Amino acid sequence: MKGSFYGLKGKQLSLFTIVLMCTTILIWGWEKTLILTNLVPPQTRLQLGSEIRDDYVDKSVLSEQEIDVGNGVATFAQNDTVKEELRLGAPPGSEQGSDESEEISNDIASNQVEKSGVLTSGSKEREEHKEVQEAEIDGKAVDARQKEKAEENNSDVQKQNVKLGTSLAPVCDYAKGKWVVDHKKPLYSGHGCKQWLSSMWSCRMTQRTDFSYEKVSWQPKDCQMEEFEGSKFLKRMQHKTLAFVGDSLGRQQFQSLMCMITGGKERHDVIDVGSEYGIVQARGDVRPSGWAYRFPSTNTTILYSWSSTLCDLQPIEASNPATHYAMHLDRPPAFLRQYIHKLNVLVLNTGHHWNRGKLKANRWVMHLGGVRNTDRKIAVIWKAKNVTVHSIINWVNSQLPKYPGLKAFYRTISPRHFVGGEWNTGGSCDNTTPMSIGREVLQDVSGDSDAAGAAKGTGVKLLDITALSKVRDEGHISRFSKTAKPGVQDCLHWCLPGVPDTWNEILFAQI
């Protein structure tokens, strides 16, 4: 037929040609147009993709399977973005891979899952793998958020500790360290501190000529000890009371602190407040049962109460001048029972009066549970002392919840340095120059194991001075004692200024 093609007329042929061209353009447009692509199932889009795109999809599947959980979120987002960039005709990593294109890609992926009736087996596996990894990522994200929250809380605690003047740093072990020469010492003069210091303990007032022991300072091993200042101490103890309760070594520590606070100078503003604490000198006593002084500028009270054994002593026959005394091993002294509520810092000590000679001379009779002790094992001196040390520490520990503002310390025993005998049998301590300079004291346990064992697990802190004092044999009064008989040396008490000043420096650092 003329003018026809397989029976089609020219107009029909032209119309067919136009439809075919439009269909071709439409199919091409679906691949290139974002809106139309949204309507195409994923299988169709993959079939229409180029070989390059198919290769990349295969590689992306592999990367999804090998993805590291730690950066999974970022990698998934990156793969989706790169796929979208390829589909849009942009090279991977180009500026078109923006946040906006990532959002569009994620929307497309969501629509594909919703509109696709069936996913291929590979797609299902990839989706399941992705869900598992996303769950793991979410779990790790929760852990990370919890860790971050914990760090924030810890930071808040540290800030609060700074405000409170505390620290999370390890507590300084003041019992370890060494003695060093310190030309800033002493903190006061034995010549000048006559208002507080007993003349028998001021070696500057005796015939002694070597005073190098005054120029020695204790340096803790891994920390710096706070420098003592009288004004700083009074400010820290404003409206507070510090009490020493113990034997004559406790009295030395008390007098040392009074001299340190005042710099050894007279203070006419300091008030005697002994009567407020029942501290008076009874008729016939050589000295009062203690001393109590108040610094009005800061309302700070420093006192000492005599209790050589830290246990309660009661006359068995009150009307008999020659009566024996019940030595109640398991009862705290009357002073503590009556006045502990008024104390803010308490320093206890005992030790050197626990011997048969003292018990006999003072007519002390051991009592336990309110009755005379008949247990021979407890009657052994060191065991009796142990009973009392444990009893007093446990009792004070039981009082701490009642008085939250109270800090309690038990000072370990001060070492003696008698050589060749005891105080009354020719024992001596003739060294007068420091032999301990640079020598480290590094023991891991206290030199006073009884005290350490009693304080362990309680709120009573150990003021551990035994080992560091043991290497200071030159610091004793020695043969320069004013009151001792010829041939009798004092290798128990210390020259002041001297070693007890260090005990107070450590105490100051801990309050």
Coordinates of C-alpha atoms in Angstrom, one line a residue:
M1 CA 0.0 0.0 0.0
K2 CA 1.3 3.3 -1.1
G3 CA 2.2 5.7 1.7
S4 CA 1.8 3.1 4.4
F5 CA 4.0 1.0 6.6
Y6 CA 2.6 -2.5 7.2
G7 CA -0.8 -1.2 6.5
L8 CA -0.4 1.9 8.7
K9 CA -1.1 5.2 7.2
G10 CA 1.3 8.1 7.4
K11 CA -0.6 9.8 10.2
Q12 CA -0.8 6.6 12.2
L13 CA 2.9 6.0 11.7
S14 CA 3.8 9.5 12.8
L15 CA 1.6 9.1 15.9
F16 CA 3.2 5.7 16.8
T17 CA 6.7 7.3 16.4
I18 CA 5.7 10.1 18.8
V19 CA 4.4 7.7 21.4
L20 CA 7.5 5.6 21.2
M21 CA 9.7 8.7 21.6
C22 CA 7.7 9.9 24.6
T23 CA 7.9 6.5 26.3
T24 CA 11.7 6.5 25.8
I25 CA 12.0 10.0 27.3
L26 CA 9.7 9.1 30.2
I27 CA 11.8 6.0 31.0
W28 CA 14.9 8.0 30.8
G29 CA 13.4 10.7 32.9
W30 CA 12.4 8.3 35.7
E31 CA 16.1 7.5 36.3
K32 CA 17.1 11.2 36.2
T33 CA 14.2 12.8 38.0
L34 CA 14.0 12.7 41.8
I35 CA 10.3 12.9 42.1
L36 CA 9.7 10.1 39.6
T37 CA 12.4 7.9 41.1
N38 CA 10.5 7.9 44.3
L39 CA 7.8 5.9 42.6
V40 CA 10.1 3.2 41.3
P41 CA 10.7 0.0 43.3
P42 CA 14.3 -0.7 44.3
Q43 CA 14.6 -3.7 42.1
T44 CA 13.7 -1.6 39.0
R45 CA 16.1 1.1 40.0
L46 CA 19.0 -1.3 40.5
Q47 CA 18.2 -2.9 37.1
L48 CA 18.3 0.5 35.4
G49 CA 21.6 1.3 37.2
S50 CA 24.9 1.3 35.4
E51 CA 27.6 -1.3 35.9
I52 CA 29.6 1.2 37.9
R53 CA 26.7 1.7 40.2
D54 CA 26.2 -2.0 40.6
D55 CA 29.8 -2.5 41.5
Y56 CA 29.6 0.2 44.1
V57 CA 26.4 -1.3 45.6
D58 CA 28.2 -4.7 45.9
K59 CA 31.1 -3.0 47.6
S60 CA 28.8 -1.0 49.9
V61 CA 27.1 -4.2 51.0
L62 CA 30.5 -5.7 51.9
S63 CA 31.4 -2.6 53.9
E64 CA 28.0 -2.8 55.7
Q65 CA 28.8 -6.3 56.7
E66 CA 32.3 -5.5 57.8
I67 CA 31.4 -2.2 59.5
D68 CA 32.8 -1.5 62.9
V69 CA 30.2 -1.1 65.6
G70 CA 32.1 1.9 67.1
N71 CA 31.5 4.1 63.9
G72 CA 28.5 2.2 62.5
V73 CA 26.2 5.2 62.5
A74 CA 28.5 7.4 60.5
T75 CA 29.3 4.6 58.0
F76 CA 25.7 3.8 57.3
A77 CA 25.0 7.5 56.8
Q78 CA 28.0 7.7 54.5
N79 CA 27.0 4.7 52.4
D80 CA 23.5 6.1 51.9
T81 CA 24.9 9.4 51.0
V82 CA 27.3 8.0 48.5
K83 CA 24.6 5.9 46.9
E84 CA 22.4 9.0 46.6
E85 CA 25.3 11.0 45.1
L86 CA 25.8 8.3 42.5
R87 CA 22.1 8.2 41.7
L88 CA 22.1 12.0 41.4
G89 CA 25.1 11.9 39.2
A90 CA 27.5 13.4 41.8
P91 CA 30.9 11.8 42.5
P92 CA 31.4 10.4 46.0
G93 CA 32.6 13.0 48.5
S94 CA 31.4 16.0 46.5
E95 CA 29.7 18.9 48.1
Q96 CA 26.4 17.5 47.0
G97 CA 26.8 14.9 49.8
S98 CA 25.4 17.5 52.2
D99 CA 23.2 17.0 55.3
E100 CA 20.2 17.8 53.0
S101 CA 21.1 15.0 50.6
E102 CA 21.6 12.6 53.5
E103 CA 18.1 13.4 54.7
I104 CA 16.7 12.9 51.2
S105 CA 18.5 9.6 50.8
N106 CA 17.2 8.4 54.2
D107 CA 13.6 9.4 53.1
I108 CA 14.0 7.5 49.8
A109 CA 15.3 4.4 51.6
S110 CA 12.3 4.5 54.0
N111 CA 9.8 4.9 51.1
Q112 CA 11.4 2.0 49.3
V113 CA 11.0 -0.3 52.3
E114 CA 7.4 0.8 52.7
K115 CA 6.4 0.5 49.1
S116 CA 8.4 -2.6 48.1
G117 CA 6.3 -5.6 48.6
V118 CA 9.2 -8.1 48.9
L119 CA 12.9 -7.4 49.5
T120 CA 15.5 -9.7 48.0
S121 CA 17.2 -12.1 50.3
G122 CA 20.4 -10.0 50.2
S123 CA 18.4 -6.9 51.1
K124 CA 16.8 -8.7 54.1
E125 CA 20.1 -9.9 55.4
R126 CA 21.5 -6.4 55.1
E127 CA 18.5 -4.9 56.9
E128 CA 18.7 -7.4 59.7
H129 CA 22.4 -6.9 60.0
K130 CA 21.9 -3.2 60.1
E131 CA 19.3 -3.5 62.8
V132 CA 21.5 -5.6 65.0
Q133 CA 24.4 -3.2 64.6
E134 CA 22.2 -0.2 65.2
A135 CA 21.0 -1.9 68.4
E136 CA 24.6 -2.5 69.5
I137 CA 25.3 1.1 68.6
D138 CA 22.4 2.4 70.6
G139 CA 23.6 0.2 73.5
K140 CA 27.0 1.7 73.3
A141 CA 25.6 5.2 72.9
V142 CA 23.6 4.6 76.2
D143 CA 26.8 3.4 77.9
A144 CA 28.7 6.4 76.6
R145 CA 25.9 8.7 77.9
Q146 CA 26.1 7.0 81.3
K147 CA 29.8 7.3 81.4
E148 CA 29.6 10.9 80.4
K149 CA 27.0 11.5 83.2
A150 CA 29.2 9.7 85.7
E151 CA 32.1 11.9 84.7
E152 CA 29.9 15.0 85.1
N153 CA 28.8 13.8 88.6
N154 CA 32.4 13.2 89.5
S155 CA 33.4 16.6 88.3
D156 CA 30.6 18.1 90.4
V157 CA 31.9 16.2 93.4
Q158 CA 35.4 17.4 92.8
K159 CA 34.1 21.0 92.5
Q160 CA 32.2 20.6 95.7
N161 CA 35.3 19.2 97.4
V162 CA 37.3 22.2 96.3
K163 CA 34.6 24.4 97.8
L164 CA 34.8 22.4 101.1
G165 CA 38.5 22.5 101.1
T166 CA 38.9 18.8 100.6
S167 CA 40.5 16.7 97.9
L168 CA 40.0 13.4 96.1
A169 CA 43.8 13.0 96.0
P170 CA 45.2 10.1 98.1
V171 CA 45.5 10.8 101.8
C172 CA 49.0 11.8 102.8
D173 CA 50.8 9.2 105.0
Y174 CA 52.6 11.5 107.4
A175 CA 54.2 8.5 109.2
K176 CA 56.5 8.0 106.2
G177 CA 59.3 10.4 105.3
K178 CA 62.6 11.7 106.5
W179 CA 64.1 14.4 108.7
V180 CA 65.8 17.3 107.0
V181 CA 67.7 20.4 108.1
D182 CA 65.3 23.4 108.3
H183 CA 66.8 26.8 109.2
K184 CA 63.3 28.3 109.6
K185 CA 63.0 26.2 112.8
P186 CA 62.3 26.5 115.7
L187 CA 58.9 28.1 115.6
Y188 CA 59.5 29.6 119.1
S189 CA 62.2 30.1 121.6
G190 CA 62.6 28.1 124.7
H191 CA 63.9 31.2 126.4
G192 CA 60.8 33.2 125.6
C193 CA 57.9 30.8 126.0
K194 CA 57.9 31.0 129.8
Q195 CA 54.1 31.6 130.0
W196 CA 53.2 28.2 128.7
L197 CA 56.4 26.0 128.9
S198 CA 57.6 24.2 132.0
S199 CA 61.2 25.3 132.7
M200 CA 62.2 21.6 133.2
W201 CA 61.4 21.0 129.5
S202 CA 63.1 24.1 128.1
C203 CA 66.6 22.8 127.3
R204 CA 67.7 26.4 126.5
M205 CA 67.4 27.0 130.2
T206 CA 69.7 24.2 131.1
Q207 CA 73.4 23.5 130.7
R208 CA 72.9 22.0 127.3
T209 CA 75.1 23.7 124.6
D210 CA 74.2 21.8 121.4
F211 CA 70.8 22.9 119.9
S212 CA 71.1 21.5 116.4
Y213 CA 68.1 19.3 117.2
E214 CA 65.9 22.4 117.0
K215 CA 66.8 22.9 113.3
V216 CA 65.3 19.6 112.1
S217 CA 62.0 19.3 110.2
W218 CA 59.9 16.3 109.2
Q219 CA 59.3 15.9 105.4
P220 CA 56.6 13.3 104.5
K221 CA 57.5 11.0 101.6
D222 CA 55.0 11.8 98.9
C223 CA 53.3 15.0 100.0
Q224 CA 54.0 18.4 101.4
M225 CA 53.1 19.1 105.0
E226 CA 51.2 22.3 105.5
E227 CA 53.3 25.0 107.1
F228 CA 52.1 25.8 110.6
E229 CA 51.1 29.4 111.4
G230 CA 49.5 30.4 114.7
S231 CA 47.0 32.8 113.1
K232 CA 46.0 30.1 110.6
F233 CA 45.5 27.6 113.3
L234 CA 43.3 29.9 115.4
K235 CA 41.2 30.7 112.3
R236 CA 40.8 27.1 111.5
M237 CA 39.8 26.4 115.1
Q238 CA 37.5 29.4 115.4
H239 CA 34.7 28.8 118.0
K240 CA 36.2 25.4 118.7
T241 CA 37.9 23.5 121.5
L242 CA 40.9 21.2 121.2
A243 CA 41.6 18.8 124.1
F244 CA 44.6 16.7 124.9
V245 CA 43.8 13.9 127.3
G246 CA 46.7 11.7 128.5
D247 CA 50.0 11.5 130.4
S248 CA 53.0 13.8 130.7
L249 CA 53.8 13.3 127.0
G250 CA 50.4 14.6 126.3
R251 CA 51.1 17.6 128.5
Q252 CA 54.3 18.2 126.5
Q253 CA 52.3 18.2 123.3
F254 CA 49.8 20.7 124.9
Q255 CA 52.6 23.1 126.0
S256 CA 54.3 22.8 122.6
L257 CA 51.1 23.8 120.8
M258 CA 50.6 26.8 123.1
C259 CA 54.1 28.0 122.3
M260 CA 53.6 27.4 118.6
I261 CA 50.4 29.3 118.4
T262 CA 51.8 32.3 120.3
G263 CA 55.3 32.1 118.7
G264 CA 56.6 31.8 122.3
K265 CA 55.5 35.3 123.2
E266 CA 53.4 36.4 126.1
R267 CA 49.7 36.9 125.5
H268 CA 47.9 38.9 128.2
D269 CA 44.6 38.5 126.3
V270 CA 44.5 34.7 126.7
I271 CA 41.9 33.7 129.3
D272 CA 42.2 30.8 131.8
V273 CA 38.9 28.9 131.5
G274 CA 39.8 25.8 133.4
S275 CA 36.8 26.1 135.7
E276 CA 34.5 25.6 132.7
Y277 CA 35.9 22.1 132.3
G278 CA 36.3 21.1 135.9
I279 CA 40.0 21.6 135.8
V280 CA 41.1 22.9 139.2
Q281 CA 44.1 22.3 141.5
A282 CA 42.9 20.2 144.4
R283 CA 44.3 20.8 147.9
G284 CA 47.6 19.0 148.4
D285 CA 48.2 18.5 144.6
V286 CA 51.6 19.5 143.2
R287 CA 49.9 20.8 140.1
P288 CA 46.3 21.1 138.7
S289 CA 44.6 18.2 136.9
G290 CA 45.1 20.2 133.7
W291 CA 44.9 23.6 132.0
A292 CA 42.5 25.3 129.7
Y293 CA 43.1 28.6 127.8
R294 CA 40.9 30.6 125.4
F295 CA 42.0 33.0 122.7
P296 CA 39.2 35.6 122.6
S297 CA 40.1 36.8 119.1
T298 CA 38.7 33.6 117.6
N299 CA 37.0 32.0 120.6
T300 CA 39.5 29.1 120.4
T301 CA 40.1 26.9 123.5
I302 CA 43.1 24.7 124.0
L303 CA 43.1 22.4 127.0
Y304 CA 44.9 19.5 128.6
S305 CA 43.4 17.0 131.1
W306 CA 45.6 14.6 133.0
S307 CA 44.7 11.0 132.6
S308 CA 47.9 8.8 132.5
T309 CA 46.1 5.6 131.8
L310 CA 42.9 6.8 130.0
C311 CA 40.7 4.8 132.3
D312 CA 38.4 5.8 135.1
L313 CA 39.9 6.0 138.6
Q314 CA 37.6 6.0 141.6
P315 CA 38.5 5.9 145.3
I316 CA 37.4 2.6 146.9
E317 CA 37.0 4.3 150.3
A318 CA 36.4 8.0 149.7
S319 CA 36.7 8.9 153.4
N320 CA 40.1 7.1 153.8
P321 CA 43.1 9.2 152.8
A322 CA 45.1 6.1 152.2
T323 CA 42.5 4.4 150.1
H324 CA 43.2 2.3 147.0
Y325 CA 41.7 3.4 143.7
A326 CA 39.5 1.2 141.4
M327 CA 41.2 1.3 138.0
H328 CA 38.3 0.6 135.7
L329 CA 40.0 -0.7 132.6
D330 CA 36.8 -0.6 130.5
R331 CA 35.5 2.9 131.5
P332 CA 36.6 6.3 130.0
P333 CA 37.9 8.9 132.5
A334 CA 35.2 11.1 134.1
F335 CA 36.5 14.2 132.3
L336 CA 35.6 12.7 128.9
R337 CA 32.2 11.4 130.0
Q338 CA 31.3 14.8 131.3
Y339 CA 32.7 17.2 128.7
I340 CA 33.1 15.3 125.4
H341 CA 30.0 17.2 124.1
K342 CA 32.0 20.5 124.3
L343 CA 35.0 19.2 122.3
N344 CA 35.7 19.6 118.6
V345 CA 39.2 18.0 118.4
L346 CA 40.3 15.3 120.8
V347 CA 43.8 13.9 121.1
L348 CA 44.3 10.8 123.4
N349 CA 47.5 9.1 124.5
T350 CA 48.7 6.6 127.1
G351 CA 51.5 4.1 127.6
H352 CA 54.4 4.8 130.0
H353 CA 52.4 4.6 133.2
W354 CA 51.5 1.0 132.5
N355 CA 54.0 -0.8 134.8
R356 CA 53.9 -2.5 138.1
G357 CA 55.8 0.2 139.9
K358 CA 53.2 2.9 138.9
L359 CA 50.3 0.7 139.9
K360 CA 51.8 0.0 143.3
A361 CA 52.9 3.6 143.9
N362 CA 49.5 5.0 143.1
R363 CA 47.5 2.2 144.8
W364 CA 45.6 1.3 141.7
V365 CA 43.6 -1.9 141.6
M366 CA 42.3 -3.3 138.3
H367 CA 38.6 -3.5 137.9
L368 CA 36.6 -4.9 135.0
G369 CA 32.8 -4.8 134.6
G370 CA 32.5 -2.8 137.8
V371 CA 34.2 -5.4 139.9
R372 CA 37.8 -6.3 140.9
N373 CA 39.5 -8.2 138.2
T374 CA 40.4 -11.8 139.0
D375 CA 41.5 -12.9 135.5
R376 CA 45.2 -13.4 135.7
K377 CA 45.6 -13.1 131.9
I378 CA 44.1 -9.6 131.9
A379 CA 46.2 -8.7 135.0
V380 CA 49.3 -8.9 132.8
I381 CA 50.3 -5.2 132.3
W382 CA 50.4 -5.1 128.6
K383 CA 47.1 -7.0 128.3
A384 CA 45.5 -4.7 130.8
K385 CA 46.7 -1.7 128.8
N386 CA 45.3 -3.3 125.6
V387 CA 41.9 -3.7 127.2
T388 CA 41.9 0.0 128.1
V389 CA 43.1 1.3 124.7
H390 CA 40.5 -0.8 122.9
S391 CA 37.8 0.3 125.4
I392 CA 38.5 4.1 125.2
I393 CA 38.8 4.1 121.4
N394 CA 35.5 2.1 121.0
W395 CA 33.8 4.4 123.5
V396 CA 34.9 7.5 121.6
N397 CA 33.9 5.9 118.3
S398 CA 30.4 5.3 119.8
Q399 CA 30.1 9.0 120.6
L400 CA 31.1 10.3 117.1
P401 CA 27.5 9.9 115.6
K402 CA 26.2 12.0 118.5
Y403 CA 28.7 14.8 117.9
P404 CA 29.3 15.0 114.1
G405 CA 31.6 18.0 114.7
L406 CA 34.1 16.0 116.7
K407 CA 37.4 14.8 115.3
A408 CA 39.2 12.2 117.5
F409 CA 42.8 11.2 117.3
Y410 CA 44.8 8.6 119.2
R411 CA 48.4 9.5 119.3
T412 CA 50.7 6.5 119.2
I413 CA 53.3 5.9 122.0
S414 CA 56.3 8.2 122.2
P415 CA 59.5 6.1 122.1
R416 CA 62.0 5.9 124.9
H417 CA 65.8 5.8 124.2
F418 CA 67.4 4.4 127.4
V419 CA 70.7 2.6 126.7
G420 CA 72.4 0.4 129.2
G421 CA 69.5 0.4 131.7
E422 CA 66.3 2.0 132.8
W423 CA 65.8 5.6 134.1
N424 CA 66.7 4.4 137.6
T425 CA 69.4 1.9 136.8
G426 CA 71.9 4.0 134.9
G427 CA 70.1 4.1 131.5
S428 CA 71.4 7.0 129.3
C429 CA 70.8 8.8 126.0
D430 CA 74.0 10.8 125.6
N431 CA 73.8 11.6 121.8
T432 CA 73.2 15.4 121.3
T433 CA 73.5 15.8 117.6
P434 CA 70.9 14.6 114.9
M435 CA 71.9 11.3 113.4
S436 CA 68.7 11.0 111.4
I437 CA 69.2 13.6 108.7
G438 CA 68.2 12.1 105.4
R439 CA 67.3 8.8 106.8
E440 CA 64.0 7.6 105.5
V441 CA 61.3 6.1 107.7
L442 CA 59.3 3.8 105.4
Q443 CA 57.6 1.2 107.6
D444 CA 54.2 -0.1 106.3
V445 CA 52.8 -0.7 109.7
S446 CA 52.6 1.5 112.8
G447 CA 55.3 1.4 115.4
D448 CA 52.5 1.1 117.9
S449 CA 50.6 -2.1 116.8
D450 CA 48.3 -2.1 119.8
A451 CA 47.0 1.4 119.0
A452 CA 46.8 0.7 115.3
G453 CA 44.8 -2.5 115.9
A454 CA 42.4 -0.7 118.3
A455 CA 41.8 2.2 115.9
K456 CA 41.3 0.1 112.8
G457 CA 37.8 0.2 111.5
T458 CA 36.7 3.1 113.8
G459 CA 36.3 6.8 113.2
V460 CA 39.2 7.5 115.6
K461 CA 42.2 8.5 113.5
L462 CA 45.7 7.4 114.3
L463 CA 48.2 10.2 115.0
D464 CA 51.2 7.9 114.2
I465 CA 54.4 9.5 115.5
T466 CA 56.2 6.4 116.9
A467 CA 58.5 5.5 114.1
L468 CA 59.4 9.0 113.1
S469 CA 60.2 9.9 116.7
K470 CA 62.3 6.8 117.2
V471 CA 65.2 8.1 115.1
R472 CA 65.4 11.3 117.1
D473 CA 67.2 10.1 120.2
E474 CA 69.2 13.4 120.5
G475 CA 66.0 15.3 121.2
H476 CA 65.5 14.0 124.8
I477 CA 66.3 16.0 127.9
S478 CA 68.9 13.5 128.7
R479 CA 71.4 14.4 131.5
F480 CA 70.4 18.1 131.3
S481 CA 67.4 17.5 133.5
K482 CA 67.0 20.1 136.3
T483 CA 65.3 17.8 138.8
A484 CA 66.9 14.4 138.2
K485 CA 69.5 13.0 140.6
P486 CA 73.1 12.7 139.5
G487 CA 73.5 9.7 137.2
V488 CA 69.7 9.7 136.3
Q489 CA 68.9 10.7 132.7
D490 CA 65.5 11.6 131.2
C491 CA 65.3 9.6 127.9
L492 CA 61.6 9.7 127.9
H493 CA 60.6 13.4 127.8
W494 CA 61.6 15.8 125.0
C495 CA 63.4 19.1 124.9
L496 CA 61.1 21.9 123.8
P497 CA 61.1 23.3 121.2
G498 CA 61.7 19.9 119.6
V499 CA 60.1 16.7 118.5
P500 CA 56.5 17.2 119.9
D501 CA 56.3 20.3 117.7
T502 CA 56.3 17.9 114.7
W503 CA 53.5 16.0 116.3
N504 CA 51.4 19.2 116.3
E505 CA 52.4 20.0 112.8
I506 CA 51.0 16.7 111.7
L507 CA 47.9 17.2 113.8
F508 CA 47.4 20.6 112.3
A509 CA 47.7 19.1 108.8
Q510 CA 44.9 16.7 109.6
I511 CA 42.3 19.0 111.1

